[in-house]
């Protein structure tokens, strides 16, 4: 009887030992993936072999199998953990989460994708949990902006979150990039529709106000010496047609202003008449003199020449003339 009890005790002890080993094995190991383990985007791994779970999977004690962490999770040594804010993981069974790239962000845990920064916002960091608003004078017109652009010349942005810059209105300009406001055109300058910046008024035009969008032509009977000076009344003895920069005067001695024209002064008329008479008389004199000279040459040309007068030989030497005196011409 004693021998039978001893054998039964040994059998019970062996059975307890086997049960304890089975429990320890289940707690320490799980079913290892089979050679046909799915790719990284797996959902579960089944096998009939006992072993450690492969990277990217974790054990499930209830099903005695390994399974992949879902999207938005990563695997540490013992469990699946949610991706932190600023990180994402679009695939399951991954060992690490990915940081959101430039222009993208996520402010929640377990993100599968990152959200794009909206127009007017940017982020130039990775793993961003939020986007930064564009400052004044800057803009971002597209999503996923990694930086904000400066407003170009001629435009401005006076608030944050600008998606585009506004063109300066007529009469105003922005000479620098990144302007937050426009400045008025100075007197003597203007900026009309479609102009990028203020321009100088043309000669004979004026603009005396700040922020002018056009220049005016200097009116008749006025002159405008500078584009930033208003019209000045023309002097009584001067001419000032439209667009005049300075008065025009007639010659004081010879001309006089009559209406909108210069006319000869009485003295000028007298001088002209006298000069004309003198010139006429000179011409008459020259003509008559030429006629007289021509008549004289004609008369001289038609008269015959006189013969030589020979001296008469005489025995007397009256008046001291000898017979050897040379002959002389008579006549003209």
Short mmCIF file of C-alpha atoms in Angstrom, two decimals:
data_model
loop_
_atom_site.label_atom_id
_atom_site.label_comp_id
_atom_site.label_asym_id
_atom_site.label_seq_id
_atom_site.Cartn_x
_atom_site.Cartn_y
_atom_site.Cartn_z
CA UNK A 1 0.00 0.00 0.00
CA UNK A 2 2.85 2.35 0.88
CA UNK A 3 4.51 1.63 -2.47
CA UNK A 4 1.36 2.53 -4.43
CA UNK A 5 1.03 5.87 -2.62
CA UNK A 6 4.67 6.73 -3.35
CA UNK A 7 4.23 6.03 -7.10
CA UNK A 8 1.07 8.15 -7.25
CA UNK A 9 2.91 11.06 -5.59
CA UNK A 10 5.68 10.89 -8.18
CA UNK A 11 3.15 11.00 -11.03
CA UNK A 12 1.35 14.05 -9.57
CA UNK A 13 4.67 15.89 -9.13
CA UNK A 14 5.66 15.22 -12.76
CA UNK A 15 2.30 16.48 -14.00
CA UNK A 16 2.61 19.69 -11.95
CA UNK A 17 6.08 20.24 -13.31
CA UNK A 18 4.85 19.90 -16.89
CA UNK A 19 2.00 22.37 -16.29
CA UNK A 20 4.37 24.90 -14.74
CA UNK A 21 6.75 24.65 -17.70
CA UNK A 22 3.88 25.20 -20.11
CA UNK A 23 2.78 28.37 -18.30
CA UNK A 24 6.32 29.77 -18.24
CA UNK A 25 6.75 29.05 -21.95
CA UNK A 26 3.52 30.84 -22.80
CA UNK A 27 4.51 33.90 -20.76
CA UNK A 28 8.07 34.11 -22.15
CA UNK A 29 7.48 33.38 -25.82
CA UNK A 30 4.79 33.56 -28.49
CA UNK A 31 4.32 31.95 -31.78
CA UNK A 32 7.04 33.24 -34.11
CA UNK A 33 6.30 34.44 -37.65
CA UNK A 34 6.49 31.83 -40.34
CA UNK A 35 8.78 32.27 -43.32
CA UNK A 36 5.78 33.65 -45.21
CA UNK A 37 5.49 36.76 -42.96
CA UNK A 38 3.64 39.57 -44.81
CA UNK A 39 5.42 42.84 -45.71
CA UNK A 40 5.76 45.85 -43.47
CA UNK A 41 2.13 46.86 -43.97
CA UNK A 42 0.96 43.66 -42.33
CA UNK A 43 -1.99 43.14 -40.02
CA UNK A 44 -1.26 39.79 -38.33
CA UNK A 45 1.31 37.00 -38.29
CA UNK A 46 0.42 33.39 -37.55
CA UNK A 47 2.65 30.40 -36.97
CA UNK A 48 2.67 27.10 -35.16
CA UNK A 49 6.25 27.47 -33.93
CA UNK A 50 7.13 28.91 -30.54
CA UNK A 51 9.69 31.77 -30.64
CA UNK A 52 10.30 35.54 -30.23
CA UNK A 53 8.19 37.98 -32.32
CA UNK A 54 10.04 39.55 -35.25
CA UNK A 55 10.78 43.33 -35.42
CA UNK A 56 7.67 45.32 -36.24
CA UNK A 57 5.33 42.90 -34.47
CA UNK A 58 4.34 42.25 -30.90
CA UNK A 59 2.89 39.28 -29.09
CA UNK A 60 -0.77 38.73 -28.37
CA UNK A 61 -1.09 36.54 -25.29
CA UNK A 62 -4.75 35.89 -25.93
CA UNK A 63 -4.24 34.38 -29.39
CA UNK A 64 -0.69 33.13 -28.77
CA UNK A 65 0.45 34.89 -31.98
CA UNK A 66 2.39 37.96 -33.15
CA UNK A 67 0.60 40.84 -34.80
CA UNK A 68 1.72 44.03 -36.56
CA UNK A 69 1.22 47.46 -35.07
CA UNK A 70 -1.35 49.41 -37.13
CA UNK A 71 -0.71 52.69 -38.99
CA UNK A 72 -0.01 55.57 -36.66
CA UNK A 73 1.88 53.32 -34.26
CA UNK A 74 5.43 52.13 -33.93
CA UNK A 75 6.86 49.18 -32.04
CA UNK A 76 9.15 49.39 -29.07
CA UNK A 77 10.61 46.46 -27.20
CA UNK A 78 7.31 45.24 -25.85
CA UNK A 79 4.36 47.16 -27.26
CA UNK A 80 2.86 49.35 -30.00
CA UNK A 81 2.98 53.03 -29.13
CA UNK A 82 1.22 55.99 -30.74
CA UNK A 83 3.26 58.31 -32.93
CA UNK A 84 3.86 61.58 -31.09
CA UNK A 85 2.62 64.97 -32.32
CA UNK A 86 4.73 66.12 -35.25
CA UNK A 87 5.31 62.51 -36.35
CA UNK A 88 3.31 60.12 -38.49
CA UNK A 89 3.43 56.58 -39.82
CA UNK A 90 1.31 55.63 -42.84
CA UNK A 91 2.19 51.92 -42.70
CA UNK A 92 1.74 49.23 -40.11
CA UNK A 93 4.45 47.15 -38.54
CA UNK A 94 7.08 49.91 -38.55
CA UNK A 95 9.76 50.34 -35.90
CA UNK A 96 9.71 54.15 -35.89
CA UNK A 97 7.47 57.10 -36.71
CA UNK A 98 8.43 59.64 -39.38
CA UNK A 99 8.79 63.40 -38.74
CA UNK A 100 6.48 65.67 -40.72
CA UNK A 101 8.52 67.36 -43.51
CA UNK A 102 8.77 71.11 -44.18
CA UNK A 103 5.42 72.73 -44.86
CA UNK A 104 3.47 69.95 -43.09
CA UNK A 105 2.43 69.43 -39.48
CA UNK A 106 0.31 67.30 -37.16
CA UNK A 107 -0.82 68.27 -33.68
CA UNK A 108 -2.35 64.91 -32.73
CA UNK A 109 -0.83 61.58 -31.69
CA UNK A 110 -1.12 58.46 -33.78
CA UNK A 111 -1.21 60.40 -37.07
CA UNK A 112 -1.25 58.44 -40.30
CA UNK A 113 -0.54 61.57 -42.43
CA UNK A 114 0.62 65.14 -41.84
CA UNK A 115 -1.58 68.12 -42.63
CA UNK A 116 -0.40 70.85 -45.05
CA UNK A 117 0.09 74.40 -43.85
CA UNK A 118 -2.69 76.55 -45.27
CA UNK A 119 -2.00 79.66 -47.42
CA UNK A 120 -0.78 82.46 -45.19
CA UNK A 121 1.08 80.00 -42.94
CA UNK A 122 4.43 78.23 -43.14
CA UNK A 123 6.78 75.95 -41.24
CA UNK A 124 10.43 75.48 -42.08
CA UNK A 125 11.04 72.82 -39.42
CA UNK A 126 10.51 69.09 -39.45
CA UNK A 127 8.25 67.35 -36.91
CA UNK A 128 6.16 70.53 -36.64
CA UNK A 129 3.07 70.48 -34.48
CA UNK A 130 1.72 73.76 -35.91
CA UNK A 131 2.27 76.29 -38.70
CA UNK A 132 3.50 79.85 -38.22
CA UNK A 133 1.54 82.82 -39.63
CA UNK A 134 3.30 84.96 -42.23
CA UNK A 135 4.39 88.32 -40.84
CA UNK A 136 3.40 91.71 -42.20
CA UNK A 137 5.05 92.44 -45.53
CA UNK A 138 5.19 88.70 -46.33
CA UNK A 139 2.81 86.27 -47.99
CA UNK A 140 2.33 82.57 -48.78
CA UNK A 141 -0.10 81.92 -51.61
CA UNK A 142 0.15 78.10 -51.71
CA UNK A 143 -0.23 75.22 -49.29
CA UNK A 144 2.78 73.37 -47.87
CA UNK A 145 4.81 76.60 -47.66
CA UNK A 146 8.17 76.22 -45.98
CA UNK A 147 8.70 80.01 -45.92
CA UNK A 148 6.85 83.24 -46.63
CA UNK A 149 7.84 85.48 -49.54
CA UNK A 150 8.50 89.22 -49.33
CA UNK A 151 5.94 91.45 -50.98
CA UNK A 152 7.47 92.78 -54.23
CA UNK A 153 7.96 96.49 -54.96
CA UNK A 154 4.75 98.35 -55.59
CA UNK A 155 2.75 96.07 -53.27
CA UNK A 156 2.18 95.83 -49.53
CA UNK A 157 0.66 93.67 -46.77
CA UNK A 158 -0.27 95.38 -43.51
CA UNK A 159 -1.59 92.28 -41.69
CA UNK A 160 -0.35 88.82 -40.88
CA UNK A 161 -1.64 85.69 -42.66
CA UNK A 162 -1.40 87.35 -46.09
CA UNK A 163 -2.03 84.98 -48.98
CA UNK A 164 -1.10 87.70 -51.49
CA UNK A 165 0.13 91.29 -51.47
CA UNK A 166 -2.04 94.23 -52.46
CA UNK A 167 -1.00 96.67 -55.19
CA UNK A 168 -0.58 100.23 -53.98
CA UNK A 169 -3.51 102.42 -55.04
CA UNK A 170 -3.20 105.32 -57.46
CA UNK A 171 -1.14 108.17 -56.06
CA UNK A 172 0.84 105.87 -53.75
CA UNK A 173 3.93 103.70 -54.11
CA UNK A 174 6.06 101.13 -52.26
CA UNK A 175 9.72 101.39 -53.22
CA UNK A 176 11.01 98.56 -51.02
CA UNK A 177 10.25 94.85 -50.95
CA UNK A 178 8.38 93.64 -47.89
CA UNK A 179 6.47 96.90 -47.48
CA UNK A 180 3.71 97.04 -44.89
CA UNK A 181 2.23 100.27 -46.24
CA UNK A 182 2.39 102.58 -49.25
CA UNK A 183 3.69 106.15 -49.29
CA UNK A 184 2.07 109.10 -51.06
CA UNK A 185 3.57 110.52 -54.24
CA UNK A 186 5.32 113.83 -53.58
CA UNK A 187 4.10 117.12 -55.11
CA UNK A 188 5.32 117.35 -58.68
CA UNK A 189 4.86 113.59 -59.11
CA UNK A 190 1.97 111.25 -59.82
CA UNK A 191 1.07 107.58 -60.18
CA UNK A 192 -1.79 106.59 -62.41
CA UNK A 193 -3.56 103.33 -63.09
CA UNK A 194 -1.14 100.57 -64.01
CA UNK A 195 1.97 102.51 -62.97
CA UNK A 196 4.39 100.73 -60.68
CA UNK A 197 5.78 103.81 -58.98
CA UNK A 198 5.44 107.58 -58.89
CA UNK A 199 6.59 109.56 -61.95
CA UNK A 200 7.65 113.17 -62.50
CA UNK A 201 5.20 115.48 -64.20
CA UNK A 202 6.17 116.52 -67.72
CA UNK A 203 7.43 120.02 -68.54
CA UNK A 204 4.56 122.46 -68.51
CA UNK A 205 2.51 120.30 -66.12
CA UNK A 206 2.00 120.62 -62.38
CA UNK A 207 0.75 118.72 -59.32
CA UNK A 208 0.83 120.55 -56.01
CA UNK A 209 -0.82 117.89 -53.83
CA UNK A 210 0.50 114.76 -52.11
CA UNK A 211 -0.76 111.49 -53.56
CA UNK A 212 -1.63 112.81 -57.01
CA UNK A 213 -2.80 110.32 -59.62
CA UNK A 214 -2.27 112.67 -62.59
CA UNK A 215 -0.69 116.00 -63.55
CA UNK A 216 -2.54 119.02 -64.99
CA UNK A 217 -1.38 121.07 -67.97
CA UNK A 218 -0.51 124.64 -67.09
CA UNK A 219 -3.47 126.73 -68.39
CA UNK A 220 -3.38 129.53 -70.94
CA UNK A 221 -2.13 132.92 -69.69
CA UNK A 222 -0.26 131.16 -66.90
CA UNK A 223 3.17 129.62 -66.56
CA UNK A 224 4.45 126.80 -64.33
CA UNK A 225 8.19 127.08 -63.65
CA UNK A 226 8.27 123.83 -61.63
CA UNK A 227 5.92 120.81 -61.54
CA UNK A 228 5.38 121.22 -57.79
CA UNK A 229 4.35 124.89 -58.15
CA UNK A 230 0.87 125.93 -59.17
CA UNK A 231 0.12 128.17 -62.19
CA UNK A 232 1.41 131.76 -62.01
CA UNK A 233 -0.36 134.58 -63.84
CA UNK A 234 1.41 135.61 -67.03
CA UNK A 235 2.70 139.24 -67.17
CA UNK A 236 0.68 141.65 -69.28
CA UNK A 237 3.42 142.14 -71.87
CA UNK A 238 4.24 138.43 -72.22
CA UNK A 239 2.79 135.38 -73.92
CA UNK A 240 1.85 132.22 -72.00
CA UNK A 241 0.18 129.53 -74.10
CA UNK A 242 -0.97 126.30 -72.45
CA UNK A 243 1.89 124.25 -71.01
CA UNK A 244 4.24 127.22 -70.60
CA UNK A 245 7.14 126.94 -68.17
CA UNK A 246 8.20 130.61 -68.47
CA UNK A 247 6.72 133.70 -70.17
CA UNK A 248 7.72 134.69 -73.71
CA UNK A 249 8.26 138.39 -74.42
CA UNK A 250 8.22 140.42 -77.64
CA UNK A 251 11.37 142.40 -78.55
CA UNK A 252 10.99 145.52 -76.45
CA UNK A 253 12.24 148.02 -79.08
CA UNK A 254 10.82 146.69 -82.30
CA UNK A 255 7.78 144.62 -81.30
CA UNK A 256 4.72 145.12 -79.16
CA UNK A 257 2.22 142.60 -77.77
CA UNK A 258 -1.20 142.78 -79.41
CA UNK A 259 -3.53 140.10 -78.11
CA UNK A 260 -1.80 136.78 -78.52
CA UNK A 261 0.70 138.00 -81.11
CA UNK A 262 3.74 140.22 -81.42
CA UNK A 263 3.40 143.11 -83.90
CA UNK A 264 5.76 145.78 -85.15
CA UNK A 265 6.07 148.86 -83.02
CA UNK A 266 5.55 152.31 -84.68
CA UNK A 267 9.26 153.03 -84.40
CA UNK A 268 10.00 149.78 -86.16
CA UNK A 269 7.63 150.70 -88.98
CA UNK A 270 9.29 154.12 -89.38
CA UNK A 271 12.74 152.57 -89.48
CA UNK A 272 11.65 150.06 -92.06
CA UNK A 273 10.10 152.78 -94.26
CA UNK A 274 13.21 154.94 -94.06
CA UNK A 275 15.44 152.03 -94.87
CA UNK A 276 13.25 151.11 -97.81
CA UNK A 277 13.36 154.66 -99.19
CA UNK A 278 17.12 154.83 -98.81
CA UNK A 279 17.56 151.52 -100.52
CA UNK A 280 15.24 152.66 -103.34
CA UNK A 281 17.20 155.86 -103.88
CA UNK A 282 20.48 154.01 -103.87
CA UNK A 283 19.16 151.63 -106.47
CA UNK A 284 17.91 154.53 -108.65
CA UNK A 285 21.28 156.23 -108.39
CA UNK A 286 23.16 153.10 -109.33
CA UNK A 287 20.89 152.50 -112.31
CA UNK A 288 21.22 156.06 -113.60
CA UNK A 289 24.96 156.03 -113.12
CA UNK A 290 25.23 152.83 -115.09
CA UNK A 291 23.19 154.36 -117.90
CA UNK A 292 25.40 157.45 -118.02
CA UNK A 293 28.56 155.38 -118.18
CA UNK A 294 27.10 153.27 -120.94
CA UNK A 295 26.11 156.38 -122.97
CA UNK A 296 29.57 157.89 -122.55
CA UNK A 297 31.27 154.74 -123.74
CA UNK A 298 28.93 154.63 -126.74
CA UNK A 299 29.74 158.23 -127.74
CA UNK A 300 33.47 157.73 -127.40
CA UNK A 301 33.34 154.61 -129.44
CA UNK A 302 31.59 156.35 -132.45
CA UNK A 303 33.94 159.52 -132.76
CA UNK A 304 36.98 159.15 -135.34
CA UNK A 305 40.46 159.84 -134.14
CA UNK A 306 42.18 163.16 -135.36
CA UNK A 307 45.42 162.93 -137.48
CA UNK A 308 48.74 163.87 -136.12
CA UNK A 309 49.62 167.53 -136.39
CA UNK A 310 53.14 167.94 -137.70
CA UNK A 311 55.09 170.90 -136.72
CA UNK A 312 55.61 173.60 -139.44
CA UNK A 313 59.13 174.29 -140.17
CA UNK A 314 59.90 177.96 -139.85
CA UNK A 315 63.00 179.90 -139.88
CA UNK A 316 61.81 181.74 -136.88
CA UNK A 317 61.99 180.33 -133.46
CA UNK A 318 58.97 182.12 -132.14
CA UNK A 319 57.86 181.26 -128.65
CA UNK A 320 61.02 179.25 -128.28
CA UNK A 321 59.77 176.47 -130.57
CA UNK A 322 62.28 174.98 -132.94
CA UNK A 323 61.69 173.12 -136.12
CA UNK A 324 62.77 169.95 -134.45
CA UNK A 325 59.79 169.89 -132.10
CA UNK A 326 58.05 166.51 -131.90
CA UNK A 327 54.57 166.24 -133.43
CA UNK A 328 51.52 166.46 -131.09
CA UNK A 329 48.02 165.02 -131.18
CA UNK A 330 45.14 167.35 -131.59
CA UNK A 331 41.65 166.85 -130.49
CA UNK A 332 40.26 165.05 -127.46
#
